[in-house]
Amino acid sequence: MRKLVDTNYLKSEKLREYLADPANIAVIPDYVMIEALASGDAASICERFKILAEYPGQVRVLKSTHAISGLRAKRRSRGLQKRLIERDQTANFSKFYATLERARDGDKPAKRLLAQKSAAAAAEIAQLRKGQETYTANLAEHAKKYTDAELAILTKGKPIPQELFSKVTGEIVALADNMFMAHGYFKKQPPTRTLSNAFIFRYAVAGYVVALRCIKEGGAQGASAKNIGNQIIDAMIAAYATYFDGFLSEDKRAQQIYETTGDLLKFYHHDIKRFEEASAAAKVSADATISKATALAEA
């Protein structure tokens, strides 16, 4: 089993129990590393990675979010996990932890290196949170796209009918399109048949789940940029977890984001399959019509 590990799970004894089975793999995305390093305290950072350091051969560190976002989407799911893994960081995880230990024990070069990494991690999180300062206004504006009846369904947790689901899907695809254009690696959104395997699309789904939760809970009014930023990080981590065999987290909200994102992706896969089957049937029908017309013309 390969399961993605949340920051809050790093010190859990449940993680040690999971890794006690040699067949189990702990997958670590960049934002878990960033959150762990941001404190700058060598002792607490060592404590966070201590369990993983006991099982270095069962740790897989992922590439940066920017790098993964730029990967070309493939239609087949085979090999998706392998493409996300950062080989060097994975192979050198033991060395990374040894550096943390030296920094904790007062080694000056190690302390300087950790200080640099911690400052970069803190700056990354601060930049992300800064981007959420206009979240409330954007969310309030976005809510206008739904009728009062639709918002009532969303805010009361009722089953979402197909028509509303299609509308939500349309909004997610539009959001993903903007994110693809903003990345720089893409000139256009990937084709529909490969879209759901692209990280940006899965992140758009998870981010939209966060937006829907905020609308459902009455909007982002009163929520701090820090709180919203944490939810956005949860969305990133949840999106990564959809590529693997599960999500290890103590955070109930993060688990729900992951589960809802997975459900929406399943619905999307189903709709795409139905669309492709309908397109194939239409092509067969069209080919048959052309054949008949040709035969009549030659008669």
Short mmCIF file of N, CA, C and O in Angstrom, two decimals, residues 135-181:
data_model
loop_
_atom_site.label_atom_id
_atom_site.label_comp_id
_atom_site.label_asym_id
_atom_site.label_seq_id
_atom_site.Cartn_x
_atom_site.Cartn_y
_atom_site.Cartn_z
N TYR A 135 -10.04 36.16 -0.78
CA TYR A 135 -10.86 34.95 -0.90
C TYR A 135 -12.33 35.22 -0.57
O TYR A 135 -13.23 34.76 -1.26
N THR A 136 -12.57 36.00 0.48
CA THR A 136 -13.95 36.27 0.90
C THR A 136 -14.73 36.95 -0.20
O THR A 136 -15.85 36.54 -0.54
N ALA A 137 -14.14 38.00 -0.79
CA ALA A 137 -14.83 38.72 -1.84
C ALA A 137 -15.06 37.84 -3.06
O ALA A 137 -16.15 37.84 -3.66
N ASN A 138 -14.06 37.05 -3.42
CA ASN A 138 -14.20 36.16 -4.57
C ASN A 138 -15.27 35.10 -4.34
O ASN A 138 -16.04 34.77 -5.23
N LEU A 139 -15.32 34.60 -3.11
CA LEU A 139 -16.30 33.57 -2.78
C LEU A 139 -17.71 34.14 -2.81
O LEU A 139 -18.63 33.51 -3.32
N ALA A 140 -17.87 35.34 -2.26
CA ALA A 140 -19.19 35.99 -2.26
C ALA A 140 -19.66 36.21 -3.69
O ALA A 140 -20.85 36.03 -4.01
N GLU A 141 -18.74 36.60 -4.56
CA GLU A 141 -19.07 36.83 -5.97
C GLU A 141 -19.41 35.51 -6.65
O GLU A 141 -20.36 35.42 -7.44
N HIS A 142 -18.67 34.46 -6.32
CA HIS A 142 -18.89 33.15 -6.93
C HIS A 142 -20.25 32.58 -6.53
O HIS A 142 -20.90 31.92 -7.35
N ALA A 143 -20.67 32.84 -5.32
CA ALA A 143 -21.96 32.32 -4.84
C ALA A 143 -23.13 32.83 -5.68
O ALA A 143 -24.18 32.18 -5.76
N LYS A 144 -22.94 33.98 -6.35
CA LYS A 144 -24.00 34.55 -7.17
C LYS A 144 -24.29 33.71 -8.41
O LYS A 144 -25.31 33.88 -9.06
N LYS A 145 -23.38 32.79 -8.73
CA LYS A 145 -23.57 31.93 -9.89
C LYS A 145 -24.62 30.86 -9.64
O LYS A 145 -25.06 30.19 -10.57
N TYR A 146 -25.01 30.69 -8.37
CA TYR A 146 -26.01 29.69 -8.01
C TYR A 146 -27.31 30.36 -7.59
O TYR A 146 -27.30 31.43 -6.98
N THR A 147 -28.40 29.72 -7.93
CA THR A 147 -29.70 30.23 -7.50
C THR A 147 -29.88 29.97 -6.02
O THR A 147 -29.13 29.19 -5.42
N ASP A 148 -30.89 30.63 -5.43
CA ASP A 148 -31.16 30.40 -4.00
C ASP A 148 -31.49 28.94 -3.74
O ASP A 148 -31.08 28.37 -2.72
N ALA A 149 -32.22 28.31 -4.67
CA ALA A 149 -32.59 26.90 -4.50
C ALA A 149 -31.34 26.00 -4.55
O ALA A 149 -31.21 25.06 -3.75
N GLU A 150 -30.42 26.32 -5.45
CA GLU A 150 -29.19 25.52 -5.56
C GLU A 150 -28.32 25.70 -4.32
O GLU A 150 -27.76 24.74 -3.80
N LEU A 151 -28.23 26.94 -3.85
CA LEU A 151 -27.44 27.20 -2.65
C LEU A 151 -28.05 26.50 -1.44
O LEU A 151 -27.34 26.05 -0.55
N ALA A 152 -29.39 26.41 -1.40
CA ALA A 152 -30.06 25.72 -0.30
C ALA A 152 -29.65 24.26 -0.27
O ALA A 152 -29.42 23.68 0.79
N ILE A 153 -29.53 23.64 -1.46
CA ILE A 153 -29.10 22.24 -1.55
C ILE A 153 -27.67 22.11 -1.06
O ILE A 153 -27.34 21.21 -0.27
N LEU A 154 -26.81 23.04 -1.49
CA LEU A 154 -25.40 22.97 -1.12
C LEU A 154 -25.18 23.24 0.36
O LEU A 154 -24.36 22.60 1.02
N THR A 155 -25.92 24.21 0.91
CA THR A 155 -25.69 24.60 2.30
C THR A 155 -26.34 23.64 3.30
O THR A 155 -25.94 23.62 4.47
N LYS A 156 -27.33 22.87 2.86
CA LYS A 156 -28.00 21.96 3.79
C LYS A 156 -27.54 20.52 3.64
O LYS A 156 -28.07 19.62 4.27
N GLY A 157 -26.55 20.31 2.79
CA GLY A 157 -25.98 18.98 2.66
C GLY A 157 -26.90 17.96 2.02
O GLY A 157 -26.79 16.76 2.27
N LYS A 158 -27.83 18.43 1.17
CA LYS A 158 -28.75 17.51 0.50
C LYS A 158 -28.05 16.84 -0.68
O LYS A 158 -27.06 17.34 -1.19
N PRO A 159 -28.59 15.69 -1.14
CA PRO A 159 -28.02 15.04 -2.33
C PRO A 159 -28.06 15.99 -3.52
O PRO A 159 -29.06 16.68 -3.74
N ILE A 160 -26.98 16.05 -4.29
CA ILE A 160 -26.89 16.97 -5.42
C ILE A 160 -27.45 16.29 -6.67
O ILE A 160 -26.95 15.24 -7.08
N PRO A 161 -28.50 16.86 -7.30
CA PRO A 161 -29.06 16.27 -8.51
C PRO A 161 -28.08 16.40 -9.68
O PRO A 161 -27.16 17.21 -9.66
N GLN A 162 -28.31 15.59 -10.73
CA GLN A 162 -27.40 15.54 -11.87
C GLN A 162 -27.21 16.92 -12.51
O GLN A 162 -26.10 17.30 -12.88
N GLU A 163 -28.29 17.67 -12.64
CA GLU A 163 -28.20 18.99 -13.28
C GLU A 163 -27.26 19.92 -12.52
O GLU A 163 -26.44 20.62 -13.11
N LEU A 164 -27.39 19.91 -11.19
CA LEU A 164 -26.53 20.76 -10.37
C LEU A 164 -25.10 20.23 -10.39
O LEU A 164 -24.14 21.02 -10.41
N PHE A 165 -24.96 18.91 -10.39
CA PHE A 165 -23.61 18.33 -10.47
C PHE A 165 -22.92 18.76 -11.76
O PHE A 165 -21.73 19.09 -11.77
N SER A 166 -23.68 18.76 -12.86
CA SER A 166 -23.13 19.18 -14.15
C SER A 166 -22.68 20.64 -14.08
O SER A 166 -21.64 21.01 -14.65
N LYS A 167 -23.44 21.45 -13.38
CA LYS A 167 -23.08 22.87 -13.23
C LYS A 167 -21.80 23.02 -12.41
O LYS A 167 -20.91 23.80 -12.76
N VAL A 168 -21.72 22.26 -11.33
CA VAL A 168 -20.52 22.29 -10.49
C VAL A 168 -19.31 21.84 -11.31
O VAL A 168 -18.23 22.45 -11.24
N THR A 169 -19.50 20.78 -12.11
CA THR A 169 -18.42 20.28 -12.94
C THR A 169 -17.96 21.34 -13.93
O THR A 169 -16.75 21.52 -14.16
N GLY A 170 -18.91 22.06 -14.50
CA GLY A 170 -18.58 23.14 -15.43
C GLY A 170 -17.73 24.21 -14.77
O GLY A 170 -16.77 24.72 -15.37
N GLU A 171 -18.07 24.55 -13.53
CA GLU A 171 -17.30 25.56 -12.80
C GLU A 171 -15.89 25.05 -12.50
O GLU A 171 -14.91 25.80 -12.55
N ILE A 172 -15.78 23.76 -12.16
CA ILE A 172 -14.46 23.17 -11.87
C ILE A 172 -13.59 23.19 -13.12
O ILE A 172 -12.40 23.55 -13.06
N VAL A 173 -14.16 22.82 -14.26
CA VAL A 173 -13.40 22.81 -15.51
C VAL A 173 -12.94 24.22 -15.86
O VAL A 173 -11.80 24.43 -16.30
N ALA A 174 -13.81 25.22 -15.64
CA ALA A 174 -13.43 26.61 -15.91
C ALA A 174 -12.31 27.06 -14.98
O ALA A 174 -11.36 27.75 -15.41
N LEU A 175 -12.41 26.67 -13.70
CA LEU A 175 -11.36 27.00 -12.74
C LEU A 175 -10.04 26.35 -13.15
O LEU A 175 -8.98 27.00 -13.13
N ALA A 176 -10.11 25.08 -13.53
CA ALA A 176 -8.89 24.36 -13.95
C ALA A 176 -8.28 25.02 -15.18
O ALA A 176 -7.05 25.13 -15.28
N ASP A 177 -9.13 25.46 -16.11
CA ASP A 177 -8.63 26.11 -17.32
C ASP A 177 -7.80 27.35 -16.98
O ASP A 177 -6.72 27.56 -17.53
N ASN A 178 -8.30 28.16 -16.05
CA ASN A 178 -7.57 29.35 -15.61
C ASN A 178 -6.24 28.97 -14.96
O ASN A 178 -5.22 29.64 -15.15
N MET A 179 -6.26 27.89 -14.18
CA MET A 179 -5.05 27.44 -13.50
C MET A 179 -4.01 26.91 -14.49
O MET A 179 -2.81 27.14 -14.33
N PHE A 180 -4.47 26.22 -15.52
CA PHE A 180 -3.54 25.73 -16.55
C PHE A 180 -2.88 26.91 -17.26
O PHE A 180 -1.66 26.91 -17.50
N MET A 181 -3.67 27.93 -17.60
CA MET A 181 -3.14 29.08 -18.30
C MET A 181 -2.16 29.87 -17.44
O MET A 181 -1.20 30.46 -17.93
#
